[in-house]
Coordinates of C-alpha atoms and ligand atoms in Angstrom, one line a residue:
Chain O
X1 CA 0.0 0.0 0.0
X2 CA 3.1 2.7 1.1
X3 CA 4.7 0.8 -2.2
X4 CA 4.2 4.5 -3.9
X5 CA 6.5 6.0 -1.1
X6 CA 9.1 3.4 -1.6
X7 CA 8.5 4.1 -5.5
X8 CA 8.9 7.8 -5.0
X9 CA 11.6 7.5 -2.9
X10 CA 13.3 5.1 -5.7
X11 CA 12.4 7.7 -8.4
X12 CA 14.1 10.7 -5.9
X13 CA 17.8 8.5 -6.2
X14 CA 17.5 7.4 -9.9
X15 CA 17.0 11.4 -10.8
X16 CA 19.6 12.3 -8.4
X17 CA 22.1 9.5 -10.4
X18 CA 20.8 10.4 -13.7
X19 CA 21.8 14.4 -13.0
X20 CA 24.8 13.3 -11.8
X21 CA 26.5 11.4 -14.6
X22 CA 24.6 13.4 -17.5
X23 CA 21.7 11.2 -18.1
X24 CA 18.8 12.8 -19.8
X25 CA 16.5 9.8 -20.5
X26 CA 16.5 6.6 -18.2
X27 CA 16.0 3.1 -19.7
X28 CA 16.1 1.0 -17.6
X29 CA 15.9 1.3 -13.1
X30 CA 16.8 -2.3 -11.7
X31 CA 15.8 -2.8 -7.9
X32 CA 16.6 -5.4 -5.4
X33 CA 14.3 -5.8 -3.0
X34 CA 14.9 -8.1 0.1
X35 CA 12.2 -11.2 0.5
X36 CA 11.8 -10.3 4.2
X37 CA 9.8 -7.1 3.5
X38 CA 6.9 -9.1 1.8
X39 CA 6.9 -6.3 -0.7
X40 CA 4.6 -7.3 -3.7
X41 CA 6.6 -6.6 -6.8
X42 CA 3.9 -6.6 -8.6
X43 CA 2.2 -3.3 -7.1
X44 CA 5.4 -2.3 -6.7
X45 CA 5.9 -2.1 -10.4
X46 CA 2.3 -0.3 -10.8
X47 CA 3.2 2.0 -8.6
X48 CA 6.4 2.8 -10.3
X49 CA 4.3 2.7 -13.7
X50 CA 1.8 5.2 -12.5
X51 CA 4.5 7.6 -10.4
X52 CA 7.7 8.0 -13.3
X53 CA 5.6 10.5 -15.8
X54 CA 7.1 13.5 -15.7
X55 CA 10.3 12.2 -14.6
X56 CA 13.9 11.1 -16.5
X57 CA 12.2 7.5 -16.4
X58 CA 9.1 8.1 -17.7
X59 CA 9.8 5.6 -20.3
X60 CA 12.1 3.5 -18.2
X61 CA 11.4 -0.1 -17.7
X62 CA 11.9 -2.0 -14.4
X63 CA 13.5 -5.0 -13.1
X64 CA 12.8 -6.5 -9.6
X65 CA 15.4 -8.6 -8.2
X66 CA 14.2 -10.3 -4.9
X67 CA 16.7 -11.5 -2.4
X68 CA 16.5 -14.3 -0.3
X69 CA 17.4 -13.9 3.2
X70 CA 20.3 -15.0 4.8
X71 CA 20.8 -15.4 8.4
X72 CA 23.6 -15.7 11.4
X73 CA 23.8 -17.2 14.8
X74 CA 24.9 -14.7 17.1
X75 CA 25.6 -17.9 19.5
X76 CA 27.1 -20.3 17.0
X77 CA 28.1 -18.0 14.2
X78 CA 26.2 -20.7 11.8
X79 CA 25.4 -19.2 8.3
X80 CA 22.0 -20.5 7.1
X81 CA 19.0 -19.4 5.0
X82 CA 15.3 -20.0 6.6
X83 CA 13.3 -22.4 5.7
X84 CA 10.2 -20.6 5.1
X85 CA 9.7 -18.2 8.3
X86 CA 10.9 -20.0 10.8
X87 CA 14.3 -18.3 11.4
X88 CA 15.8 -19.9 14.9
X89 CA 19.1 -21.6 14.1
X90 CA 18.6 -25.1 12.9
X91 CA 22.7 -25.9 14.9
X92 CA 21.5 -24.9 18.3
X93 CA 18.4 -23.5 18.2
X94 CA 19.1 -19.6 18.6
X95 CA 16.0 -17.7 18.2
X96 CA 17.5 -14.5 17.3
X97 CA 19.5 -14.8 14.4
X98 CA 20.8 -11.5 12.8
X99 CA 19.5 -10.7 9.5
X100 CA 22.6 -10.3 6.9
X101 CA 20.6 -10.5 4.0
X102 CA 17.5 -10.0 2.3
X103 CA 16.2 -7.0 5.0
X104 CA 16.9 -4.1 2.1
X105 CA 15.4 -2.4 -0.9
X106 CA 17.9 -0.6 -3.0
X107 CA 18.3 0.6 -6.5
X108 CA 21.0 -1.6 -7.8
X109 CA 21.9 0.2 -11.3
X110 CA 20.2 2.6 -13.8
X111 CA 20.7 2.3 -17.2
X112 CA 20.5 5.0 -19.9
X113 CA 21.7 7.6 -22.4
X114 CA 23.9 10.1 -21.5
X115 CA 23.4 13.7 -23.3
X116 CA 26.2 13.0 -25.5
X117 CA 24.9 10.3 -27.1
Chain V
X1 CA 25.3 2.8 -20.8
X2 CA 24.9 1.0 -16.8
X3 CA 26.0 2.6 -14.1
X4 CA 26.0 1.4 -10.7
X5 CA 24.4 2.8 -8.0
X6 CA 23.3 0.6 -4.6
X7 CA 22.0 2.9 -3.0
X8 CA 19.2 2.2 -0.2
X9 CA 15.5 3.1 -0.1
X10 CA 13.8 5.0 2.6
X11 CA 17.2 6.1 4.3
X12 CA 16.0 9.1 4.8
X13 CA 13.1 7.8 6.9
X14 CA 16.2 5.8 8.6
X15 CA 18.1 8.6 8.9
X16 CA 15.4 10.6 10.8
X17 CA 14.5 7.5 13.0
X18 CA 18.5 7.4 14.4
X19 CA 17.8 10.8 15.0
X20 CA 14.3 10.3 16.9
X21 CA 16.4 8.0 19.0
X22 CA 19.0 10.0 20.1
X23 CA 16.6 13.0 21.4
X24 CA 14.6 10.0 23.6
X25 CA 17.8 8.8 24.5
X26 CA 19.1 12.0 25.9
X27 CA 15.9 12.4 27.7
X28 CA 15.2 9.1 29.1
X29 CA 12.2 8.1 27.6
X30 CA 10.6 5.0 26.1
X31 CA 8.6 4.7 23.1
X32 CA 6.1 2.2 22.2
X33 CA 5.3 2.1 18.9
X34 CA 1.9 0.0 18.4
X35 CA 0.8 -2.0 15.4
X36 CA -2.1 -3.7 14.7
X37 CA -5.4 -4.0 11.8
X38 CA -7.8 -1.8 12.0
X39 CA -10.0 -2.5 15.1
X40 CA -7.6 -4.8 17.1
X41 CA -8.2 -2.8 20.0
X42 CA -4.8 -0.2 20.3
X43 CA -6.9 2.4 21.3
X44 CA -9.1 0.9 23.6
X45 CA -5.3 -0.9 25.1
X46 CA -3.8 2.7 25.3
X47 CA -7.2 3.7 27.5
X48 CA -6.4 1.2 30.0
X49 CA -2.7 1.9 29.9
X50 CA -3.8 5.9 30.4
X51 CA -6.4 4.7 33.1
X52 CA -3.9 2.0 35.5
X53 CA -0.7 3.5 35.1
X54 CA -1.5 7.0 34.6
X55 CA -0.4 8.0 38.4
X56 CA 2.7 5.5 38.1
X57 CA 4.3 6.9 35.0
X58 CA 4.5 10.4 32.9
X59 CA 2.5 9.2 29.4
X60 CA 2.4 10.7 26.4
X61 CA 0.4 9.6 23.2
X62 CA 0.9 10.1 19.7
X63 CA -2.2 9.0 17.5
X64 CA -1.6 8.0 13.7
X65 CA -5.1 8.1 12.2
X66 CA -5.8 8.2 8.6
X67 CA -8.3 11.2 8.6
X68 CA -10.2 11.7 11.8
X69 CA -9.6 12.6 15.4
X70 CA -12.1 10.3 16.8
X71 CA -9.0 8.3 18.2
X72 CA -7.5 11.5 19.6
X73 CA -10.8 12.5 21.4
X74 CA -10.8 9.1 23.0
X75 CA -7.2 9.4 25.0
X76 CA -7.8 13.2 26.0
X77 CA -10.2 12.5 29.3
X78 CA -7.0 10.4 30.4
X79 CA -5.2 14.4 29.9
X80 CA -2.3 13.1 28.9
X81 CA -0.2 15.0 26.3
X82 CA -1.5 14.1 23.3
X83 CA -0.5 14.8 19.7
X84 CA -2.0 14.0 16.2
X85 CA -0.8 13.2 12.9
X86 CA -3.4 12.9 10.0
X87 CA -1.6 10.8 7.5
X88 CA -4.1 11.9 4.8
X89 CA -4.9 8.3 3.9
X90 CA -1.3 7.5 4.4
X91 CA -0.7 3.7 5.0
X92 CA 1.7 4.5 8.0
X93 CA 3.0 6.7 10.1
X94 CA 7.1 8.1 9.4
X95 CA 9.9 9.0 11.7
X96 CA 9.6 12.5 10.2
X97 CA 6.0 13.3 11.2
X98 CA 7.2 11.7 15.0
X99 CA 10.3 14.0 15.3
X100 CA 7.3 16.9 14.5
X101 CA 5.5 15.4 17.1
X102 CA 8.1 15.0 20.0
X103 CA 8.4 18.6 19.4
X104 CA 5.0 19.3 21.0
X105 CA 6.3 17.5 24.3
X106 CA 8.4 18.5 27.5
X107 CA 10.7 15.0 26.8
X108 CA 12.6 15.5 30.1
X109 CA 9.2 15.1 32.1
X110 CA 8.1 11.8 30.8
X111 CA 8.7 8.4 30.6
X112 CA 7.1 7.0 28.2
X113 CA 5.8 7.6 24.1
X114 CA 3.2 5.7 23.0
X115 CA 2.3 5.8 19.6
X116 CA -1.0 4.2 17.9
X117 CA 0.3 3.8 14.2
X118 CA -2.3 3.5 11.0
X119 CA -3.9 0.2 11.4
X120 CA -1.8 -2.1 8.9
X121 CA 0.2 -4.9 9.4
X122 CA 2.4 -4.5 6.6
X123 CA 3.5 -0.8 6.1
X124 CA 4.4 0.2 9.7
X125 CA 6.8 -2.4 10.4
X126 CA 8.9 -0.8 6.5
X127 CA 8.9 2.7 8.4
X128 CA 11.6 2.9 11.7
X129 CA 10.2 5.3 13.8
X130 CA 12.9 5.9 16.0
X131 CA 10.7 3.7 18.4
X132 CA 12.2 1.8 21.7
X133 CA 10.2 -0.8 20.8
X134 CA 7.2 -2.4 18.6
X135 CA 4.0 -4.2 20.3
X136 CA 1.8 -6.0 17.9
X137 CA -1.7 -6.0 18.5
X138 CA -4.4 -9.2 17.3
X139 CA -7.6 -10.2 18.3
X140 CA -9.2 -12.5 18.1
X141 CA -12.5 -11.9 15.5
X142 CA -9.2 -11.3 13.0
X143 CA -8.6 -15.2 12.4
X144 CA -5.8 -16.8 14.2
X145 CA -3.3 -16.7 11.0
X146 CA -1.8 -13.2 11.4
X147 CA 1.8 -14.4 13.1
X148 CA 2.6 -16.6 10.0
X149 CA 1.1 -14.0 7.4
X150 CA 2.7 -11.1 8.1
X151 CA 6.2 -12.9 10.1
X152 CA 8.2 -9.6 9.8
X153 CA 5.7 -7.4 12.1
X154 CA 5.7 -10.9 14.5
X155 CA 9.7 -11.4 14.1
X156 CA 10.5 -7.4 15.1
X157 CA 7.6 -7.1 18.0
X158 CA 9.2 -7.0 21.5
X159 CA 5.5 -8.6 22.5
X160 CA 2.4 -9.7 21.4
X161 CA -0.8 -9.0 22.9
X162 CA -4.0 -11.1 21.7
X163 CA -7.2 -8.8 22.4
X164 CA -10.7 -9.4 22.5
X165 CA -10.8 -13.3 24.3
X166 CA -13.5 -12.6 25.6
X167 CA -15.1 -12.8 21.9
X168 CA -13.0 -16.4 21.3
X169 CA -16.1 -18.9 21.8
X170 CA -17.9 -16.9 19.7
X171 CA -15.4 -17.6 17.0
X172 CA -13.8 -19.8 15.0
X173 CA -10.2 -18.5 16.4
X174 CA -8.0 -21.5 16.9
X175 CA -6.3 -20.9 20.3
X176 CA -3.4 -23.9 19.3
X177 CA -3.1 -22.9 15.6
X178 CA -2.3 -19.1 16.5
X179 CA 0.2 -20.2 19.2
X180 CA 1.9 -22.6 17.3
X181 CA 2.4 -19.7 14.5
X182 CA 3.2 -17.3 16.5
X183 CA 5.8 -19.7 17.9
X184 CA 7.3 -20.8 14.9
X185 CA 7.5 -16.7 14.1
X186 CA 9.0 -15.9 16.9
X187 CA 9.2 -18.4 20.0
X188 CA 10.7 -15.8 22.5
X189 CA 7.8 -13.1 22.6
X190 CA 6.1 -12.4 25.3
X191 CA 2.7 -13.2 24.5
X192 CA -0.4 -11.5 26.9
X193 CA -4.0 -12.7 26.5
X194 CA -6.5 -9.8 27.4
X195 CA -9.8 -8.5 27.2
X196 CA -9.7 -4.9 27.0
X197 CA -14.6 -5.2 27.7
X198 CA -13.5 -7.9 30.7
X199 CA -10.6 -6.6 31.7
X200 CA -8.9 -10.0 31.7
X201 CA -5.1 -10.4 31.4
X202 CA -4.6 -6.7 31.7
X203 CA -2.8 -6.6 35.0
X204 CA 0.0 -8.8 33.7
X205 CA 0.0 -6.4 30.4
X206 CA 0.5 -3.3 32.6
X207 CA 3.3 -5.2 34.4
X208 CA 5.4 -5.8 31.7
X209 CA 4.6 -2.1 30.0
X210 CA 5.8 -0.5 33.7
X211 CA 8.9 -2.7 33.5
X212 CA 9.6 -2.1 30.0
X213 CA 9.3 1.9 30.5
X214 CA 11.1 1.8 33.6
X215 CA 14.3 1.7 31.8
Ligands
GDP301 N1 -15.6 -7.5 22.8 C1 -14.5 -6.8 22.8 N2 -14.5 -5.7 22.1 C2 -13.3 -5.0 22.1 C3 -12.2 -5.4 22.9 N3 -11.2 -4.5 22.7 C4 -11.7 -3.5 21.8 N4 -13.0 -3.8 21.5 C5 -13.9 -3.1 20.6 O1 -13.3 -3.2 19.3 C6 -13.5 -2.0 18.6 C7 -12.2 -1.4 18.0 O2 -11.3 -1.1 19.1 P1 -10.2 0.0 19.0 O3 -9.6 0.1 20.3 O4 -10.9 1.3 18.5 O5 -9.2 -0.6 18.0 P2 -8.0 0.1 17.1 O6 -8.5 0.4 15.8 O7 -6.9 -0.9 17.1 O8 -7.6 1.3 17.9 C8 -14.2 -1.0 19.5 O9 -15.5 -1.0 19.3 C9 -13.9 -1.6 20.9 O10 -14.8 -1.3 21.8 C10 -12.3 -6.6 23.6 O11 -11.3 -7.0 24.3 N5 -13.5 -7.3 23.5
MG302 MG1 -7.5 3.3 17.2
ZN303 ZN1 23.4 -21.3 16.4

């Protein structure tokens, strides 16, 4: 439901790179999002769809990349991913495992023209 | 051409939540930031908190409400300070709108920060508010598959409280089935079974909120 602040915020970095490095039209904006946020990609995607006119991607397509979750013991230091969404360590039973992956959204690369070209 | 970037989402909203935490920090006080659906029972919870612990610890409430102040009007008899935020059919509440808000209280003569987020189970626990800590909030007329639905807002909650058992006979809420989700969740939360019409379970509740703002 809050996928258009994510979007928006998304759209706010992608302009900020574009500016930076000279890029007048965006192509492409390619997103990982982590699996633990349950974010739907595809709202996500209509979101992005419905919030990029008027911006350097308002033609730009979009790839979502999700990424599992990975997980450490902070008692045994075992590296694991979940089994679905219970998370306690499968080596000693730890139920509060740190999350080292799959916790973040982040714009991962833009692709596009630069004025140049 | 490609060009990398990797940057994160929402850090601003993270940014503004390290900051939120700092100014409680520095002034001592707790904050309780509660999630639940719509109609779980936060407000009616946060009337009882107002009511029993009132005289045993300086309160202040910060209501997220989607348009109204109906909430709001609700938690003033207790006179507590009180602050709203309209999120203008905004899914959750920010860490921006909650430094805003601190801003309308005297920190360093309180405790404790309670804040009644938008009802959602999803979009609050994406937002850091800078709280202490989260309390999820289920009852029991919502089915008893919430902790294995929506694990994150189960995973991150400091504790659990299931509302309404009074209502339970009445429906077809599996008392076994939500435990053994919630357990598989998260089998370390505190869990506390209340009735905010009865008043069941409430003392034990009001326990472990006095111990958790007595820092
Ligand atoms: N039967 C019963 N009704 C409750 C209980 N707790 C809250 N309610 C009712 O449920 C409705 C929603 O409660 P409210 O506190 O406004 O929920 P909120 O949306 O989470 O703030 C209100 O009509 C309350 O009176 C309870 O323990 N048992
Ligand atoms: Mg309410
Ligand atoms: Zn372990």
């Amino acid at each position: 439901m809050h996928e258009i602040a994510m979007v928006e915020d998304v759209l706010r970095i992608v302009e900020e790179v574009a500016r930076d490095n000279g890029i007048s039209r965006i192509d492409q904006v390619n997103v990982v999002i982590g699996e633990y946020l349950m974010v739907k990609p595809s709202l996500f995607e209509f979101a992005f769809m419905a919030a990029r006119e008027g911006t350097r991607a308002a033609g730009a397509g979009l790839t979502i990349e999700t990424e599992q979750v990975e997980l450490e013991c902070p008692g045994c230091h075992h590296r694991y991913s979940p089994r679905k969404i219970n998370y306690n360590c499968p080596r000693c039973g730890n139920p509060n495992p740190l999350i080292t992956k799959g916790k973040e959204m982040f714009v991962k690369s833009i692709e596009g023209d630069d004025n140049t070209g | 051409m490609e060009i990398k970037v990797m940057k994160r989402v929402l850090d601003r909203n993270r940014d503004m939540a390290a900051r939120v935490r700092d100014r409680l920090g520095s002034s001592n006080v707790v904050m309780i930031n509660m999630i639940s659906s719509p109609g779980a029972g936060k407000t009616s919870l946060l009337e009882h908190i107002c009511h029993l612990l009132g005289d045993k610890m300086r309160i202040a409430v910060i209501e997220g409400d989607v348009a109204t102040d109906r909430d709001a009007q609700r938690i003033k008899k207790y006179e507590v300070p009180i602050v709203l935020i309209n999120t203008d059919g905004g899914c959750h509440l920010d860490s921006n709108s909650i430094d805003i808000a601190l801003g309308e209280f005297d920190l360093d003569n309180l405790d404790v920060v309670f804040v009644e987020n938008v009802g959602n189970l999803v979009c609050p626990s994406h937002f850091d508010l800078g709280e202490t800590l989260k309390l999820a909030v289920v009852s029991t007329t919502e089915g008893d598959d919430k902790p294995v639905k929506y694990p994150m807002l189960f995973k991150e909650a400091r504790a659990v409280v299931l509302n309404k058992i009074d209502l339970m006979q009445y429906t077809n809420f599996d008392h076994s089935s939500f435990l053994s989700g919630l357990r598989e969740v998260n089998s370390p939360v505190p869990l506390f079974e209340v009735s905010c019409r009865t008043g069941e379970g409430l003392e034990e509740f009001m326990e472990w909120v006095l111990e958790e703002a007595g820092n």
